């Protein structure tokens, strides 16, 4: 294709005049292609798909019933702007009930069209050219991408097994701390599955105050906390003075595609977010916000979602352990993040997690997501489609049979 007349007009942040010409294939595209190849070459082999990071279920019937009713309500037809009071009030009740966090729904909570846009918009409130955002790696990159769009840069904080998958805040050079405006955290952490502790959050608050940094804690997976009750950053004294927490309806309520979440915490940061948001979108459809409010008020949903993914993680861990993997049920999320095999009993070697992942999908139709940012790890998601517990067991049996045959070496 010849270049359009506007080829030189693309902004540098997306590649400038070279935009659209790169041949680099991104990780998730490589996985998709390998999946297509495995399906085409081995139609007889069931694809065991641990690659998808999306809930496998629809939103609960009670939530869909509210949506079905509200979609016909003419009062819901217009722009929602910065959100309806009923949703903010339900969010405040949810924060109080689950985490003991008291928030003023009028000033300290604002809805967002999912947590992704909130992470994309918050840098606009703080980042000038030359400013720094501190971000954990591996992780969800959106706030970092937008930091760069505004002329800032990202300082990566590796989440290493040696540090128990916490960032080493003390290792950040003084000049970086001086330039840093945002610290973006995500606990329960995706992909490592690590839960935050009160002690860690206290250290984060001290760090933020000492270096005058705003904390953005991404709580997208918070309802998927196992073993320990879900912990909100805002429940730790002093947290509301230094930042905000972003909540999502996606994971904990099976409402991935509905696009709804909320930002809560320091009143002035919530206000700045609302101002940026008001200049970016016109709010989520009011019927969806009302259905979201009903979900937030339903005390039965989080337990059911949690129980399902915990059960699946337990089965997966038991299966992988039998095949040589050294893994434990994670503290949270629906991901198992586990060291990638270095090779196979037959002498095959894998230099990276990506190489191991490509082998598993193309040769054995087992789909995983590789991470090579801070050690070689594979992420297994338990959001595969299986209608009942027996189907889960059948999938685990297939996984075990295929892995035992190749004997991974670690
Ligand atoms: C860590 C993390 N943050 C945020 C998101 C975005 O979630 P939402 O659906 O609320 O936009 C995801 C989705 O995968 C995620 O894993």
Coordinates of N, CA and C in Angstrom, one line a residue, residues 163-291:
X163 N 12.0 -10.8 45.9 CA 11.4 -9.7 46.8 C 10.0 -10.1 47.1
X164 N 9.6 -11.3 46.9 CA 8.2 -11.7 47.2 C 7.2 -11.0 46.4
X165 N 7.6 -10.6 45.2 CA 6.8 -9.9 44.2 C 6.3 -8.6 44.7
X166 N 7.1 -7.9 45.6 CA 6.8 -6.5 45.9 C 7.9 -5.7 45.3
X167 N 7.5 -4.4 44.9 CA 8.6 -3.5 44.3 C 9.5 -3.1 45.4
X168 N 10.8 -3.0 45.1 CA 11.8 -2.5 46.1 C 11.9 -1.0 46.0
X169 N 11.0 -0.3 46.8 CA 10.9 1.1 46.8 C 12.3 1.8 47.2
X170 N 13.0 1.1 48.1 CA 14.3 1.7 48.6 C 15.3 1.7 47.5
X171 N 15.1 0.9 46.4 CA 16.2 0.9 45.4 C 16.0 2.0 44.3
X172 N 15.0 2.8 44.4 CA 14.7 3.8 43.4 C 15.7 5.0 43.6
X173 N 16.5 5.3 42.6 CA 17.5 6.4 42.8 C 16.8 7.7 43.2
X174 N 17.5 8.5 44.0 CA 17.0 9.8 44.5 C 16.5 10.7 43.4
X175 N 17.2 10.8 42.3 CA 16.8 11.7 41.2 C 15.5 11.2 40.6
X176 N 15.3 9.9 40.5 CA 14.0 9.4 40.0 C 12.9 9.7 40.9
X177 N 13.1 9.5 42.2 CA 12.1 9.9 43.2 C 11.7 11.3 43.1
X178 N 12.7 12.2 42.9 CA 12.5 13.6 42.8 C 11.6 14.0 41.6
X179 N 11.8 13.2 40.5 CA 11.0 13.5 39.3 C 9.7 12.8 39.3
X180 N 9.5 11.8 40.1 CA 8.3 11.0 40.1 C 7.1 11.7 40.6
X181 N 6.0 11.5 39.9 CA 4.7 12.1 40.4 C 3.7 11.0 40.7
X182 N 3.8 9.9 40.0 CA 2.8 8.8 40.2 C 3.5 7.5 40.5
X183 N 2.9 6.8 41.5 CA 3.3 5.4 41.7 C 2.1 4.5 41.4
X184 N 2.2 3.7 40.4 CA 1.0 2.9 40.0 C 1.2 1.5 40.5
X185 N 0.3 1.1 41.4 CA 0.4 -0.3 42.0 C -0.8 -1.1 41.5
X186 N -0.7 -2.4 41.7 CA -1.9 -3.2 41.3 C -1.9 -4.5 42.2
X187 N -2.7 -4.5 43.2 CA -2.9 -5.6 44.1 C -4.3 -5.9 44.3
X188 N -4.8 -7.2 44.4 CA -4.0 -8.3 44.0 C -3.4 -8.1 42.6
X189 N -2.1 -8.6 42.5 CA -1.3 -8.3 41.4 C -1.5 -9.2 40.2
X190 N -1.7 -8.5 39.1 CA -1.7 -9.3 37.8 C -0.4 -9.0 37.1
X191 N 0.3 -10.0 36.7 CA 0.0 -11.4 36.7 C 0.5 -12.2 37.9
X192 N 1.2 -11.7 38.8 CA 1.9 -12.5 39.8 C 1.0 -13.2 40.8
X193 N -0.2 -12.6 41.0 CA -1.2 -13.2 41.9 C -0.9 -12.9 43.4
X194 N 0.1 -12.0 43.6 CA 0.5 -11.6 44.9 C -0.6 -10.7 45.6
X195 N -0.8 -10.9 46.9 CA -1.7 -9.9 47.6 C -0.8 -8.9 48.3
X196 N -1.4 -7.7 48.5 CA -0.7 -6.7 49.3 C -0.9 -7.0 50.7
X197 N 0.0 -6.4 51.6 CA -0.2 -6.6 53.0 C -0.4 -5.1 53.6
X198 N -0.9 -5.1 54.8 CA -1.0 -3.8 55.5 C 0.3 -3.1 55.6
X199 N 1.3 -4.0 56.0 CA 2.6 -3.5 56.2 C 3.2 -2.8 54.9
X200 N 3.0 -3.5 53.8 CA 3.5 -3.0 52.5 C 2.8 -1.7 52.2
X201 N 1.5 -1.6 52.4 CA 0.8 -0.4 52.1 C 1.2 0.8 53.0
X202 N 1.5 0.4 54.3 CA 2.1 1.5 55.2 C 3.4 2.0 54.6
X203 N 4.2 1.1 54.1 CA 5.5 1.6 53.6 C 5.3 2.4 52.3
X204 N 4.3 2.1 51.5 CA 3.9 2.8 50.3 C 3.5 4.3 50.7
X205 N 2.7 4.3 51.8 CA 2.2 5.7 52.2 C 3.4 6.5 52.7
X206 N 4.2 5.9 53.5 CA 5.4 6.7 54.0 C 6.3 7.2 52.8
X207 N 6.5 6.3 51.8 CA 7.3 6.6 50.7 C 6.6 7.7 49.9
X208 N 5.3 7.6 49.7 CA 4.6 8.7 48.9 C 4.7 10.0 49.6
X209 N 4.6 10.0 50.9 CA 4.6 11.3 51.7 C 6.0 11.8 51.6
X210 N 7.0 11.0 51.8 CA 8.4 11.4 51.9 C 8.8 12.1 50.5
X211 N 8.4 11.5 49.4 CA 8.8 11.9 48.1 C 7.7 12.7 47.4
X212 N 6.6 13.0 48.1 CA 5.5 13.8 47.5 C 5.0 13.2 46.1
X213 N 4.6 11.9 46.2 CA 4.2 11.2 45.1 C 2.7 10.7 45.3
X214 N 2.0 10.7 44.2 CA 0.6 10.3 44.3 C 0.5 8.8 44.0
X215 N -0.3 8.1 44.8 CA -0.4 6.6 44.6 C -1.7 6.3 43.8
X216 N -1.6 5.5 42.8 CA -2.8 5.0 42.1 C -2.8 3.5 42.3
X217 N -3.7 3.0 43.0 CA -3.7 1.5 43.3 C -4.8 0.9 42.5
X218 N -4.5 0.0 41.6 CA -5.4 -0.6 40.7 C -5.9 -1.9 41.4
X219 N -7.2 -1.8 41.8 CA -7.8 -2.9 42.5 C -8.7 -3.8 41.7
X220 N -8.4 -3.9 40.4 CA -9.3 -4.6 39.4 C -9.7 -6.0 39.9
X221 N -8.7 -6.7 40.6 CA -8.9 -8.1 40.9 C -9.3 -8.2 42.4
X222 N -9.6 -7.2 43.1 CA -9.6 -7.2 44.6 C -10.6 -8.2 45.1
X223 N -11.7 -8.5 44.5 CA -12.7 -9.5 45.0 C -12.1 -10.9 44.9
X224 N -11.2 -11.1 44.0 CA -10.6 -12.4 43.9 C -9.3 -12.5 44.8
X225 N -9.6 -12.5 46.1 CA -8.5 -12.6 47.1 C -8.8 -13.9 47.8
X226 N -7.8 -14.8 47.9 CA -8.1 -16.1 48.6 C -7.3 -16.1 49.8
X227 N -7.8 -16.9 50.8 CA -7.0 -17.1 52.0 C -7.1 -15.9 53.0
X228 N -6.9 -14.7 52.5 CA -7.1 -13.5 53.3 C -8.2 -12.6 52.8
X229 N -8.9 -11.9 53.7 CA -10.0 -11.1 53.3 C -9.4 -10.0 52.3
X230 N -10.2 -9.6 51.3 CA -9.7 -8.6 50.4 C -9.3 -7.3 51.1
X231 N -8.2 -6.7 50.7 CA -7.6 -5.6 51.4 C -7.6 -4.4 50.5
X232 N -8.3 -3.3 50.9 CA -8.3 -2.1 50.1 C -7.1 -1.2 50.6
X233 N -6.4 -0.6 49.7 CA -5.4 0.4 50.1 C -6.0 1.5 51.0
X234 N -7.2 1.8 50.7 CA -7.8 3.0 51.4 C -8.2 2.6 52.8
X235 N -8.1 1.3 53.2 CA -8.4 0.9 54.6 C -7.2 1.1 55.5
X236 N -6.0 1.5 54.9 CA -4.8 1.7 55.7 C -4.8 3.2 56.0
X237 N -4.6 3.5 57.3 CA -4.6 4.9 57.7 C -3.6 5.7 56.9
X238 N -4.0 6.9 56.4 CA -3.1 7.8 55.6 C -3.2 7.6 54.1
X239 N -3.8 6.5 53.7 CA -3.9 6.2 52.2 C -4.7 7.3 51.5
X240 N -5.8 7.7 52.1 CA -6.6 8.7 51.4 C -5.9 10.0 51.2
X241 N -4.9 10.2 52.0 CA -4.1 11.5 51.9 C -3.2 11.4 50.7
X242 N -2.8 10.2 50.2 CA -1.8 10.1 49.2 C -2.3 9.6 47.9
X243 N -3.6 9.2 47.8 CA -3.9 8.7 46.5 C -5.3 8.2 46.3
X244 N -5.5 7.4 45.3 CA -6.8 6.8 44.9 C -6.7 5.3 44.6
X245 N -7.8 4.7 44.7 CA -7.9 3.3 44.3 C -8.9 3.2 43.2
X246 N -8.6 2.3 42.2 CA -9.5 2.1 41.1 C -10.2 0.8 41.2
X247 N -11.5 0.7 41.2 CA -12.2 -0.5 41.3 C -12.9 -0.8 39.9
X248 N -13.1 -2.1 39.7 CA -13.7 -2.5 38.4 C -14.9 -3.5 38.7
X249 N -15.9 -3.4 37.8 CA -17.0 -4.4 37.9 C -16.6 -5.6 37.1
X250 N -15.5 -5.6 36.4 CA -15.3 -6.6 35.4 C -15.0 -8.0 36.0
X251 N -14.0 -8.1 36.8 CA -13.6 -9.4 37.3 C -14.5 -10.0 38.4
X252 N -14.7 -9.2 39.4 CA -15.4 -9.7 40.6 C -16.9 -9.9 40.4
X253 N -17.5 -9.3 39.3 CA -19.0 -9.4 39.1 C -19.3 -10.0 37.7
X254 N -18.3 -10.6 37.0 CA -18.5 -11.1 35.7 C -19.1 -10.0 34.7
X255 N -18.6 -8.8 34.9 CA -19.1 -7.7 34.0 C -18.1 -7.1 33.1
X256 N -17.2 -8.0 32.6 CA -16.1 -7.6 31.7 C -16.5 -6.6 30.6
X257 N -17.5 -7.0 29.8 CA -17.9 -6.2 28.7 C -18.8 -5.0 28.9
X258 N -19.2 -4.9 30.2 CA -20.2 -3.9 30.5 C -19.5 -2.5 30.6
X259 N -18.3 -2.5 30.9 CA -17.4 -1.3 31.0 C -17.9 -0.4 32.1
X260 N -17.6 -0.8 33.3 CA -17.9 0.0 34.5 C -16.9 -0.2 35.6
X261 N -16.6 0.9 36.2 CA -15.7 0.9 37.4 C -15.8 2.2 38.2
X262 N -15.0 2.4 39.1 CA -15.0 3.7 39.8 C -13.6 4.0 40.4
X263 N -13.4 5.3 40.5 CA -12.1 5.8 41.1 C -12.6 6.4 42.4
X264 N -11.8 6.1 43.5 CA -12.2 6.6 44.8 C -11.0 6.9 45.6
X265 N -11.1 7.8 46.6 CA -10.0 8.2 47.4 C -9.9 9.7 47.6
X266 N -8.7 10.3 47.5 CA -8.6 11.7 47.9 C -9.5 12.6 47.0
X267 N -10.3 13.4 47.7 CA -11.3 14.3 47.0 C -10.7 15.1 45.8
X268 N -9.5 15.6 46.0 CA -9.0 16.5 45.0 C -8.5 15.7 43.8
X269 N -8.0 14.5 44.0 CA -7.6 13.7 42.9 C -8.9 13.2 42.1
X270 N -9.9 12.8 42.9 CA -11.2 12.3 42.3 C -11.7 13.5 41.4
X271 N -11.7 14.7 41.9 CA -12.2 15.9 41.2 C -11.4 16.1 39.9
X272 N -10.0 15.9 40.0 CA -9.2 16.1 38.8 C -9.5 15.0 37.8
X273 N -9.7 13.8 38.3 CA -10.1 12.7 37.4 C -11.4 13.0 36.7
X274 N -12.4 13.5 37.5 CA -13.7 13.8 36.9 C -13.6 14.9 35.9
X275 N -12.7 15.8 36.1 CA -12.6 16.9 35.1 C -12.0 16.4 33.8
X276 N -11.0 15.5 33.9 CA -10.4 15.0 32.7 C -11.4 14.1 32.0
X277 N -12.1 13.3 32.8 CA -13.1 12.4 32.2 C -14.2 13.1 31.5
X278 N -14.6 14.2 32.1 CA -15.7 15.0 31.6 C -15.3 15.6 30.2
X279 N -14.0 15.8 30.0 CA -13.5 16.3 28.7 C -13.1 15.1 27.8
X280 N -13.4 13.9 28.2 CA -13.0 12.7 27.4 C -14.2 11.9 26.9
X281 N -15.1 11.7 27.9 CA -16.3 10.9 27.5 C -17.5 11.5 28.2
X282 N -18.7 10.9 27.9 CA -19.9 11.5 28.5 C -20.6 10.5 29.5
X283 N -19.8 9.6 30.0 CA -20.3 8.7 31.0 C -20.9 7.4 30.5
X284 N -20.9 6.4 31.3 CA -21.4 5.1 30.9 C -23.0 5.2 30.9
X285 N -23.6 4.4 30.0 CA -25.1 4.4 29.9 C -25.7 4.2 31.2
X286 N -26.7 5.0 31.6 CA -27.3 5.0 32.9 C -27.8 3.6 33.3
X287 N -28.4 3.0 32.3 CA -29.0 1.6 32.6 C -27.9 0.7 33.1
X288 N -26.7 0.8 32.5 CA -25.6 0.0 33.0 C -25.1 0.4 34.4
X289 N -25.1 1.7 34.6 CA -24.8 2.1 36.0 C -25.8 1.6 37.0
X290 N -27.0 1.6 36.7 CA -28.1 1.1 37.6 C -27.9 -0.4 37.8
X291 N -27.6 -1.1 36.8 CA -27.3 -2.6 36.9 C -26.0 -2.8 37.8

